[in-house]
PDB file of N, CA, C and O in Angstrom:
ATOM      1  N   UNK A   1      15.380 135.485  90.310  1.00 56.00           N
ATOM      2  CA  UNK A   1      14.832 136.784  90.590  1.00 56.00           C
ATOM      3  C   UNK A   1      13.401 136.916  90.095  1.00 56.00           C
ATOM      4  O   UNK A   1      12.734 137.883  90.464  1.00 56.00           O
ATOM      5  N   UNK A   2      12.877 135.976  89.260  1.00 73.00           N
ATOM      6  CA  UNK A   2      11.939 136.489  88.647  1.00 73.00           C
ATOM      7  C   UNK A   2      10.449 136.234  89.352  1.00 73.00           C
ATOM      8  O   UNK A   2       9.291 136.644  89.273  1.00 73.00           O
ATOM      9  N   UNK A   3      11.406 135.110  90.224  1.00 84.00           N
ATOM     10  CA  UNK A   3      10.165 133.691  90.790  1.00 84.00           C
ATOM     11  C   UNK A   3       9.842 134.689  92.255  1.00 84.00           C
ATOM     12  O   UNK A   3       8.883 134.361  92.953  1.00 84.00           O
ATOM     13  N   UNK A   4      10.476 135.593  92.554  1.00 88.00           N
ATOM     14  CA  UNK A   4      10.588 136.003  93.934  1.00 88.00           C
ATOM     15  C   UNK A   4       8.692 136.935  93.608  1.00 88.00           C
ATOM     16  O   UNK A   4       7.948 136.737  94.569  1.00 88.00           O
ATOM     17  N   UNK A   5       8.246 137.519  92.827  1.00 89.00           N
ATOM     18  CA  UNK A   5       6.998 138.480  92.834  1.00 89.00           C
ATOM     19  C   UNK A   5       5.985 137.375  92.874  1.00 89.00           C
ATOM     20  O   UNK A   5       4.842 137.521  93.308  1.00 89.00           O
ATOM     21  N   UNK A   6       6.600 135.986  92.274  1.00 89.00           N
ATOM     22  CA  UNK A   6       5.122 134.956  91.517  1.00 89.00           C
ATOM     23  C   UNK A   6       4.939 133.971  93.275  1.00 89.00           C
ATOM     24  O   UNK A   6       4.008 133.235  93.602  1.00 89.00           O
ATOM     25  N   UNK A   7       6.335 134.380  94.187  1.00 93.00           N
ATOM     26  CA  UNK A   7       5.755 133.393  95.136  1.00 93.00           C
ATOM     27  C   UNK A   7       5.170 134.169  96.369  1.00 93.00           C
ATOM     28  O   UNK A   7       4.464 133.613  97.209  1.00 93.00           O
ATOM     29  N   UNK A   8       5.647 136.000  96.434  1.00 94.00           N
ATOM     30  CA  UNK A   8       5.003 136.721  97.040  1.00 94.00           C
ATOM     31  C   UNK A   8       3.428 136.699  96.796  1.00 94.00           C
ATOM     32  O   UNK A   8       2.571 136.509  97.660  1.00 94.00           O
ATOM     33  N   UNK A   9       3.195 136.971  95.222  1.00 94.00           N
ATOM     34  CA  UNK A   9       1.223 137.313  95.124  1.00 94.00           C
ATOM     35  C   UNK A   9       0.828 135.994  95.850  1.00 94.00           C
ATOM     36  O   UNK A   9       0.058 136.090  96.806  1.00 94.00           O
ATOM     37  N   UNK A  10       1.362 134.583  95.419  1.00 95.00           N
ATOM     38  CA  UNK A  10       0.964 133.204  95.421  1.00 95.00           C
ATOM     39  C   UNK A  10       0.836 133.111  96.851  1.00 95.00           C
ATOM     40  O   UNK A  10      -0.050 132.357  97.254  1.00 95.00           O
ATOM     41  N   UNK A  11       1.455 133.650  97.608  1.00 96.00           N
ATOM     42  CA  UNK A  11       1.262 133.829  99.801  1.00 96.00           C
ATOM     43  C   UNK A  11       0.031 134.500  99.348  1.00 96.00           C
ATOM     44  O   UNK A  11      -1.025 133.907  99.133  1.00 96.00           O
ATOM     45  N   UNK A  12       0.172 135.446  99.249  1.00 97.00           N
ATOM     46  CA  UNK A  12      -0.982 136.678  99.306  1.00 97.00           C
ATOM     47  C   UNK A  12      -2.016 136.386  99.036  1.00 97.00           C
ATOM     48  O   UNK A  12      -2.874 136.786  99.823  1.00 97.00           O
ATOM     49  N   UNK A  13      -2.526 135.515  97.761  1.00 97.00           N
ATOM     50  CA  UNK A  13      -3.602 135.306  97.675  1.00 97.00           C
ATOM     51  C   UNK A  13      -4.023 134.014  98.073  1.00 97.00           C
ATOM     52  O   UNK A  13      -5.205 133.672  98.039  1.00 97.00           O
ATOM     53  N   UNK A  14      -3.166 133.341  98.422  1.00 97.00           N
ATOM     54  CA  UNK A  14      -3.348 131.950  99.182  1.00 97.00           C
ATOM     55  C   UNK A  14      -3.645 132.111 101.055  1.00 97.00           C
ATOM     56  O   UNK A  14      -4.267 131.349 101.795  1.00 97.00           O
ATOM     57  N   UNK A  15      -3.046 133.185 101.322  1.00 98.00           N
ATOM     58  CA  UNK A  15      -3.570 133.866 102.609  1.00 98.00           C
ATOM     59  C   UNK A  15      -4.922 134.184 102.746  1.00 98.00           C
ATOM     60  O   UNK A  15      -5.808 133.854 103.535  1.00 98.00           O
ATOM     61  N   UNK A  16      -4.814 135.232 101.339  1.00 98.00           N
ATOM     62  CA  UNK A  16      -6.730 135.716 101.735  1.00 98.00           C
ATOM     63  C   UNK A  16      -7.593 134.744 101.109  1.00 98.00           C
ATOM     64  O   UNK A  16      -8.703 134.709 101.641  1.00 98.00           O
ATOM     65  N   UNK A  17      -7.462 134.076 100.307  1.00 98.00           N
ATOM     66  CA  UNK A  17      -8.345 133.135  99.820  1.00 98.00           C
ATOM     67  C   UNK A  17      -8.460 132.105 101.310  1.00 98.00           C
ATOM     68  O   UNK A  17      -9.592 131.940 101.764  1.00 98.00           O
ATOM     69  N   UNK A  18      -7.583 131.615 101.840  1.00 98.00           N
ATOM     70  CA  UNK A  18      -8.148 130.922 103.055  1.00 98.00           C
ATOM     71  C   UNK A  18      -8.726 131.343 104.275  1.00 98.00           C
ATOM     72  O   UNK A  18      -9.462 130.676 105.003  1.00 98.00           O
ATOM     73  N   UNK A  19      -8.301 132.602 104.455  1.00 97.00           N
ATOM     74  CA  UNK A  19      -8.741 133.661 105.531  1.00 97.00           C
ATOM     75  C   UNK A  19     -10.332 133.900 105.552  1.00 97.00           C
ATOM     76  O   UNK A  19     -11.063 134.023 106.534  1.00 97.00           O
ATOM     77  N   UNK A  20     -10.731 133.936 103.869  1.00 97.00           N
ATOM     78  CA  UNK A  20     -11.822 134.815 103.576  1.00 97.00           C
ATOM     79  C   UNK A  20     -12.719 133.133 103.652  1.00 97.00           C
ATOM     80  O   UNK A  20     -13.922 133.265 103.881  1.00 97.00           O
ATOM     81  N   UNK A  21     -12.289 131.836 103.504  1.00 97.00           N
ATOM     82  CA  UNK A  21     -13.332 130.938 103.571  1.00 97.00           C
ATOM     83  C   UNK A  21     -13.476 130.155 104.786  1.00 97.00           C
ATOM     84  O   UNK A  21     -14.270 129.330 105.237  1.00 97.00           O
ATOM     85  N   UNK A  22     -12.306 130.781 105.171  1.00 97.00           N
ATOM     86  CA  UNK A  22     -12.664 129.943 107.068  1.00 97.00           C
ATOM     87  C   UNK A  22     -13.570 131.079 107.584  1.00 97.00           C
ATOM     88  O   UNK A  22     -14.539 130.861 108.311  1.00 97.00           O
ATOM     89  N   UNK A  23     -13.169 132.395 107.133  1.00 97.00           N
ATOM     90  CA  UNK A  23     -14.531 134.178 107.848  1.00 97.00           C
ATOM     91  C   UNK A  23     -15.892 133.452 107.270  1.00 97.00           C
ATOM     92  O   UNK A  23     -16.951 133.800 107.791  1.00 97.00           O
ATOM     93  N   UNK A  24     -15.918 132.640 106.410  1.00 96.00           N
ATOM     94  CA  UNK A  24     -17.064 133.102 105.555  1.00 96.00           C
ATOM     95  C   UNK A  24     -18.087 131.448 105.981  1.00 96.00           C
ATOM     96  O   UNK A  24     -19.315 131.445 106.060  1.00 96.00           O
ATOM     97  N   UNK A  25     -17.506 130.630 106.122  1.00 96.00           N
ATOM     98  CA  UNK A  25     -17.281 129.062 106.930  1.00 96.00           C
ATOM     99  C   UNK A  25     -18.051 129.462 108.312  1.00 96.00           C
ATOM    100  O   UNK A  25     -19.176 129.103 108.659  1.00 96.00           O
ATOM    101  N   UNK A  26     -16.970 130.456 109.125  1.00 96.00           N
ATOM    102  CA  UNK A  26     -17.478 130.082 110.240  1.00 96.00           C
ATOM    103  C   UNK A  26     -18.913 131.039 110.854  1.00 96.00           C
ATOM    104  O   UNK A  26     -19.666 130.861 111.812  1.00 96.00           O
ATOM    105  N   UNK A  27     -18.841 132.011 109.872  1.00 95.00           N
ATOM    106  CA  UNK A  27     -19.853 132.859 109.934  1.00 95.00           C
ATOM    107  C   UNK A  27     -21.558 132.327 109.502  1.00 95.00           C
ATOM    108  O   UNK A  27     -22.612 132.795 109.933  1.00 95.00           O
ATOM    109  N   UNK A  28     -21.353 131.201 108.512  1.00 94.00           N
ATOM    110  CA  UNK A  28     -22.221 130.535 108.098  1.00 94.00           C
ATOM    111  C   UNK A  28     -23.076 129.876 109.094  1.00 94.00           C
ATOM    112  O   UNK A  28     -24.271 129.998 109.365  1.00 94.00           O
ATOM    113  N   UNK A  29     -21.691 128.801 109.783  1.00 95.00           N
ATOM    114  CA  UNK A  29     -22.146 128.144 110.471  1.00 95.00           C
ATOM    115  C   UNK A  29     -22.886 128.562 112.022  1.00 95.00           C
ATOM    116  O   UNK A  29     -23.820 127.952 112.542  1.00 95.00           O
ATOM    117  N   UNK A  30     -22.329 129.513 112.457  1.00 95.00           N
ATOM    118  CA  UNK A  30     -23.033 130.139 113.299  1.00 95.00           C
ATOM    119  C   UNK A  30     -24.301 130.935 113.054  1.00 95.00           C
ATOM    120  O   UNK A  30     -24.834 131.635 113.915  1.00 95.00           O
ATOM    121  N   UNK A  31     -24.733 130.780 111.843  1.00 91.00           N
ATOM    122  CA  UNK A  31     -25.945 131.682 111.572  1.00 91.00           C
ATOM    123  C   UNK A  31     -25.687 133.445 111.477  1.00 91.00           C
ATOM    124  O   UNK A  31     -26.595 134.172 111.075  1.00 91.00           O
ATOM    125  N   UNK A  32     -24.661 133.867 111.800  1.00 92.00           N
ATOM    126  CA  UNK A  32     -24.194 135.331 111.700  1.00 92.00           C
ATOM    127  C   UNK A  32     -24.445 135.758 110.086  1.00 92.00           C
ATOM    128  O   UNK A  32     -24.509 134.836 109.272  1.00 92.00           O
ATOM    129  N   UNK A  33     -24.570 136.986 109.674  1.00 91.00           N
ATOM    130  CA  UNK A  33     -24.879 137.508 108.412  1.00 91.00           C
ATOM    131  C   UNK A  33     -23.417 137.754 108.000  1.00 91.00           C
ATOM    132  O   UNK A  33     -22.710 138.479 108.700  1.00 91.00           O
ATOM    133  N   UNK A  34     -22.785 136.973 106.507  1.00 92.00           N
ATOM    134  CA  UNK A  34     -21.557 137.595 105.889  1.00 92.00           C
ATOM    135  C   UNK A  34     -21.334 139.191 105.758  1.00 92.00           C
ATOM    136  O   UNK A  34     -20.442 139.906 106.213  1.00 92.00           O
ATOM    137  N   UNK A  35     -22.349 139.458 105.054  1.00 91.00           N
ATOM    138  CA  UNK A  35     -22.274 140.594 104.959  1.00 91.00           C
ATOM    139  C   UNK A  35     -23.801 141.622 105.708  1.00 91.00           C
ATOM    140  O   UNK A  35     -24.925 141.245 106.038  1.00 91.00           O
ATOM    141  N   UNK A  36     -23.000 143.288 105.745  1.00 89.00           N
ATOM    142  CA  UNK A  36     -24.029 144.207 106.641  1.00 89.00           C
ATOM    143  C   UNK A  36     -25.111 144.762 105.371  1.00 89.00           C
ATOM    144  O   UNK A  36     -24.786 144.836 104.186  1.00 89.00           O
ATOM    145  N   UNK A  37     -26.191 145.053 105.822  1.00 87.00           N
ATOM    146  CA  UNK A  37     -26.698 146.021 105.089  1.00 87.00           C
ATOM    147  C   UNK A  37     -27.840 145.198 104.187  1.00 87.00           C
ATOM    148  O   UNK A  37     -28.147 144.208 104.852  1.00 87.00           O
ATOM    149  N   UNK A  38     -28.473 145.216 103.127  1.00 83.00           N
ATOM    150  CA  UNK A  38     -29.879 145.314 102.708  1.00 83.00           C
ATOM    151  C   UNK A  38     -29.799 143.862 101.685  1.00 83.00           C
ATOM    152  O   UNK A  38     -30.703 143.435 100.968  1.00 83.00           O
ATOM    153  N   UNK A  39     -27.927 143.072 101.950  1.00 89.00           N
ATOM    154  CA  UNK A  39     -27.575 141.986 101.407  1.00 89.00           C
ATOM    155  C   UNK A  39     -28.907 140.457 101.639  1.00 89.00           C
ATOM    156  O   UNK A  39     -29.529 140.343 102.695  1.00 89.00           O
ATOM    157  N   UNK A  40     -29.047 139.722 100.759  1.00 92.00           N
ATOM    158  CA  UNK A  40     -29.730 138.056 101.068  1.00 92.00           C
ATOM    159  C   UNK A  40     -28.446 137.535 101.287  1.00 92.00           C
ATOM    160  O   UNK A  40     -27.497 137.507 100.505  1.00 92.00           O
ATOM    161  N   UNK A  41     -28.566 136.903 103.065  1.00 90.00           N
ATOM    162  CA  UNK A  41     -27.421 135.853 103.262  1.00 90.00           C
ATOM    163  C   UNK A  41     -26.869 135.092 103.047  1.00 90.00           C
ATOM    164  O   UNK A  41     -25.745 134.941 103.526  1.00 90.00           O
ATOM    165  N   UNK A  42     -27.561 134.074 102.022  1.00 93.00           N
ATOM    166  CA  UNK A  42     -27.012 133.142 101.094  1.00 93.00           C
ATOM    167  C   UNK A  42     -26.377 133.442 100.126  1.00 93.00           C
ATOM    168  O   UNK A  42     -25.378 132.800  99.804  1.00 93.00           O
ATOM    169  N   UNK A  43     -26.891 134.668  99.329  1.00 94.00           N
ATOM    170  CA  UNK A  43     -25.978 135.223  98.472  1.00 94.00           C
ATOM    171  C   UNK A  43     -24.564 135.631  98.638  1.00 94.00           C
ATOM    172  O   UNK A  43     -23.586 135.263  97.987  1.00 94.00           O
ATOM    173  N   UNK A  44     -24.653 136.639  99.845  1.00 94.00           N
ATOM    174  CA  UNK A  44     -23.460 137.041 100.292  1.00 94.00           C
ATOM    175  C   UNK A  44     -22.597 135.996 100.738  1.00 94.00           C
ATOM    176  O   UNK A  44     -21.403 136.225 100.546  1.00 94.00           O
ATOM    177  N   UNK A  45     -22.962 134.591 101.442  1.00 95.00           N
ATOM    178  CA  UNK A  45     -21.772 133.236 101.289  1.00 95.00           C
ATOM    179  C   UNK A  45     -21.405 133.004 100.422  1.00 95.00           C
ATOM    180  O   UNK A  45     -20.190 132.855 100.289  1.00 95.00           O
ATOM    181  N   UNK A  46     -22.363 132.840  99.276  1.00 96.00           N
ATOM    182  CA  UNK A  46     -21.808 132.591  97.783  1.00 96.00           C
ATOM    183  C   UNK A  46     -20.596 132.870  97.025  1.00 96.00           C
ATOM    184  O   UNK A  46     -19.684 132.254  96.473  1.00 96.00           O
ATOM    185  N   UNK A  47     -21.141 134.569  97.327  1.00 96.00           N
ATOM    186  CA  UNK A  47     -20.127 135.226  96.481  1.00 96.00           C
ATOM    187  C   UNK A  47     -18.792 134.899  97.353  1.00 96.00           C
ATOM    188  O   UNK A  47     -17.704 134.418  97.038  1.00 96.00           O
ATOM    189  N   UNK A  48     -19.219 135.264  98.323  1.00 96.00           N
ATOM    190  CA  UNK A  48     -17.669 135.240  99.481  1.00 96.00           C
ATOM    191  C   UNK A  48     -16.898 134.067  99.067  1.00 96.00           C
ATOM    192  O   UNK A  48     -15.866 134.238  98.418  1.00 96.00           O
ATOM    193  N   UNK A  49     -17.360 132.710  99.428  1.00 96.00           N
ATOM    194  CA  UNK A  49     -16.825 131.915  99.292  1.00 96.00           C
ATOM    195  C   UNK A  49     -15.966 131.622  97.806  1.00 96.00           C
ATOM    196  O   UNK A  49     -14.771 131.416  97.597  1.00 96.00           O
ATOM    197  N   UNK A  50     -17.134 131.702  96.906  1.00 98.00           N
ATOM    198  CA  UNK A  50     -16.569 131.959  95.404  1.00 98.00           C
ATOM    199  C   UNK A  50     -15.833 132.843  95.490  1.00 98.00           C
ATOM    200  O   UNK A  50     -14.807 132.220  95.218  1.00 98.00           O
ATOM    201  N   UNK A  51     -15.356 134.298  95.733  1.00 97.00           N
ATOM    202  CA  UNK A  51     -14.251 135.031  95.846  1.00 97.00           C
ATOM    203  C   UNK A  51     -12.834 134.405  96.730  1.00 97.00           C
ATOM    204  O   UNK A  51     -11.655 134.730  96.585  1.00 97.00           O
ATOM    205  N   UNK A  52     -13.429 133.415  97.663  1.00 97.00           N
ATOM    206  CA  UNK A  52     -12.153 133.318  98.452  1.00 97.00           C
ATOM    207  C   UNK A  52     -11.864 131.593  97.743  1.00 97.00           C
ATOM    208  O   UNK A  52     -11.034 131.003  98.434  1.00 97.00           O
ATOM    209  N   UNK A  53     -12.328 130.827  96.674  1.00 98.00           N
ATOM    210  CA  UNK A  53     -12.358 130.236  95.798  1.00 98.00           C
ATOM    211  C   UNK A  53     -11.289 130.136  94.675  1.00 98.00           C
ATOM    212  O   UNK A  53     -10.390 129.387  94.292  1.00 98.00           O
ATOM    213  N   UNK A  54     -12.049 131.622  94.279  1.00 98.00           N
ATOM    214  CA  UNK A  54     -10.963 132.328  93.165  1.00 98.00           C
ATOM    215  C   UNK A  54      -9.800 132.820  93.576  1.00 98.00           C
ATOM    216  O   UNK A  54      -9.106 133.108  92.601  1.00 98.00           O
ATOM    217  N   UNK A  55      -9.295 133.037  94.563  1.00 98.00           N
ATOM    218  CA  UNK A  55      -8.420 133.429  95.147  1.00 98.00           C
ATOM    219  C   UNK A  55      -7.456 132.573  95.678  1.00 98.00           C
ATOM    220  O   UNK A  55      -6.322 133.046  95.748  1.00 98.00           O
ATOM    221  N   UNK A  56      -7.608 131.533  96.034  1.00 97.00           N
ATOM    222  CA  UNK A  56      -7.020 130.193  96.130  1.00 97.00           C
ATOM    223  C   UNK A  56      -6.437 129.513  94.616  1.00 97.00           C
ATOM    224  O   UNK A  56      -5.326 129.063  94.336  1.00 97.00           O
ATOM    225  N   UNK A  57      -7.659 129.647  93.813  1.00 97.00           N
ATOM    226  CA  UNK A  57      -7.144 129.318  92.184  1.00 97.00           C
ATOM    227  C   UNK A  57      -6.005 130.136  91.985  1.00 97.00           C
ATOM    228  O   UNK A  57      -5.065 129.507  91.498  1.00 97.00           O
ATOM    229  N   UNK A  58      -5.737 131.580  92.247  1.00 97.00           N
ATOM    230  CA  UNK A  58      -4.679 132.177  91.661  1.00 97.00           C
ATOM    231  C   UNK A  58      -3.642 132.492  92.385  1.00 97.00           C
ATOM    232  O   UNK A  58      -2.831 133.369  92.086  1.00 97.00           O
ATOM    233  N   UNK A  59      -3.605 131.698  93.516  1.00 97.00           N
ATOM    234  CA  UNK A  59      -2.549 131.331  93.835  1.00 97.00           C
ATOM    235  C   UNK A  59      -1.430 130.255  93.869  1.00 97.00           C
ATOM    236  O   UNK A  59      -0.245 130.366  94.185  1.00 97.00           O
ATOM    237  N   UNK A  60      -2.404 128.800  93.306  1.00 96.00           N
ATOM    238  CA  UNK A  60      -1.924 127.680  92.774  1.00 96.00           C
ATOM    239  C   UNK A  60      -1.491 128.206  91.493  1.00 96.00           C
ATOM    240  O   UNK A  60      -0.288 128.044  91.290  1.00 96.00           O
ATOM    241  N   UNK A  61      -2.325 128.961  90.310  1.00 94.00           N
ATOM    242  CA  UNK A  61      -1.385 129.569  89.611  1.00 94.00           C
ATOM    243  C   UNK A  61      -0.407 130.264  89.368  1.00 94.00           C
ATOM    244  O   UNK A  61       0.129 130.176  88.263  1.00 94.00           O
ATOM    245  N   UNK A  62      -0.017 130.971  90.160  1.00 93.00           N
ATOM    246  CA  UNK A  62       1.075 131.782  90.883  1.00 93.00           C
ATOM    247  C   UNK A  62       2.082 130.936  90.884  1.00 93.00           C
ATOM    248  O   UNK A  62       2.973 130.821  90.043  1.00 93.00           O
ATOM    249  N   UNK A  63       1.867 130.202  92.102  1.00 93.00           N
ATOM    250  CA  UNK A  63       3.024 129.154  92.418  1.00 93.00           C
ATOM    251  C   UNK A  63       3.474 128.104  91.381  1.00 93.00           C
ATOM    252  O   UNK A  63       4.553 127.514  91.455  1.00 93.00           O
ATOM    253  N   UNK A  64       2.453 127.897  90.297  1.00 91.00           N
ATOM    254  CA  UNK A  64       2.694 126.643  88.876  1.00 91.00           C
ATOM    255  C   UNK A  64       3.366 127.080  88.558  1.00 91.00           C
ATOM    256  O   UNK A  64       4.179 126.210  88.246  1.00 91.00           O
ATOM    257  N   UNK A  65       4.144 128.918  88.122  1.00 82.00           N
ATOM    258  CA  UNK A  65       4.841 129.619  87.263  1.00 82.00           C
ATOM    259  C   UNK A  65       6.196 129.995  88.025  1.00 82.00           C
ATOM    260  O   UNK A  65       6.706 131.032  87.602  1.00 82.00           O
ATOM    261  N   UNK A  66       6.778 129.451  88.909  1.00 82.00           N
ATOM    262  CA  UNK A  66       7.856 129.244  89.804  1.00 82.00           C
ATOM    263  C   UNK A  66       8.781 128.736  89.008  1.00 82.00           C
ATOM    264  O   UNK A  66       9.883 128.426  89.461  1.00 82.00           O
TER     265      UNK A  66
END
């Protein structure tokens, strides 16, 4: 019972962590801006990617605690 919340977040953030670096991947590569508004584009990959990075990390941790 306990493992059932640690393998739900561990989808969840293993979902958006890959979601957010293939958005952030393919947006790159096409030259499109990550983000709208008064953002530097390189920055905004950065962070993105590093967020969808970190998000991948805590879901391998998630799933270690199974």
């Amino acid at each position: 019972m306990e493992s059932t919340p640690a393998v739900f977040a561990g989808a969840v953030f293993a979902l958006f962590g890959a979601g957010l670096l293939l958005w952030t991947g393919a947006r790159s590569v096409h030259g499109v801006p990550v983000a709208e508004g008064g953002v530097r584009p390189v920055a905004a990959a950065v962070i993105a990617g590093a967020v969808g990075l970190a998000s991948l990390a805590a879901s391998v941790w998630c799933f270690g605690h199974i």
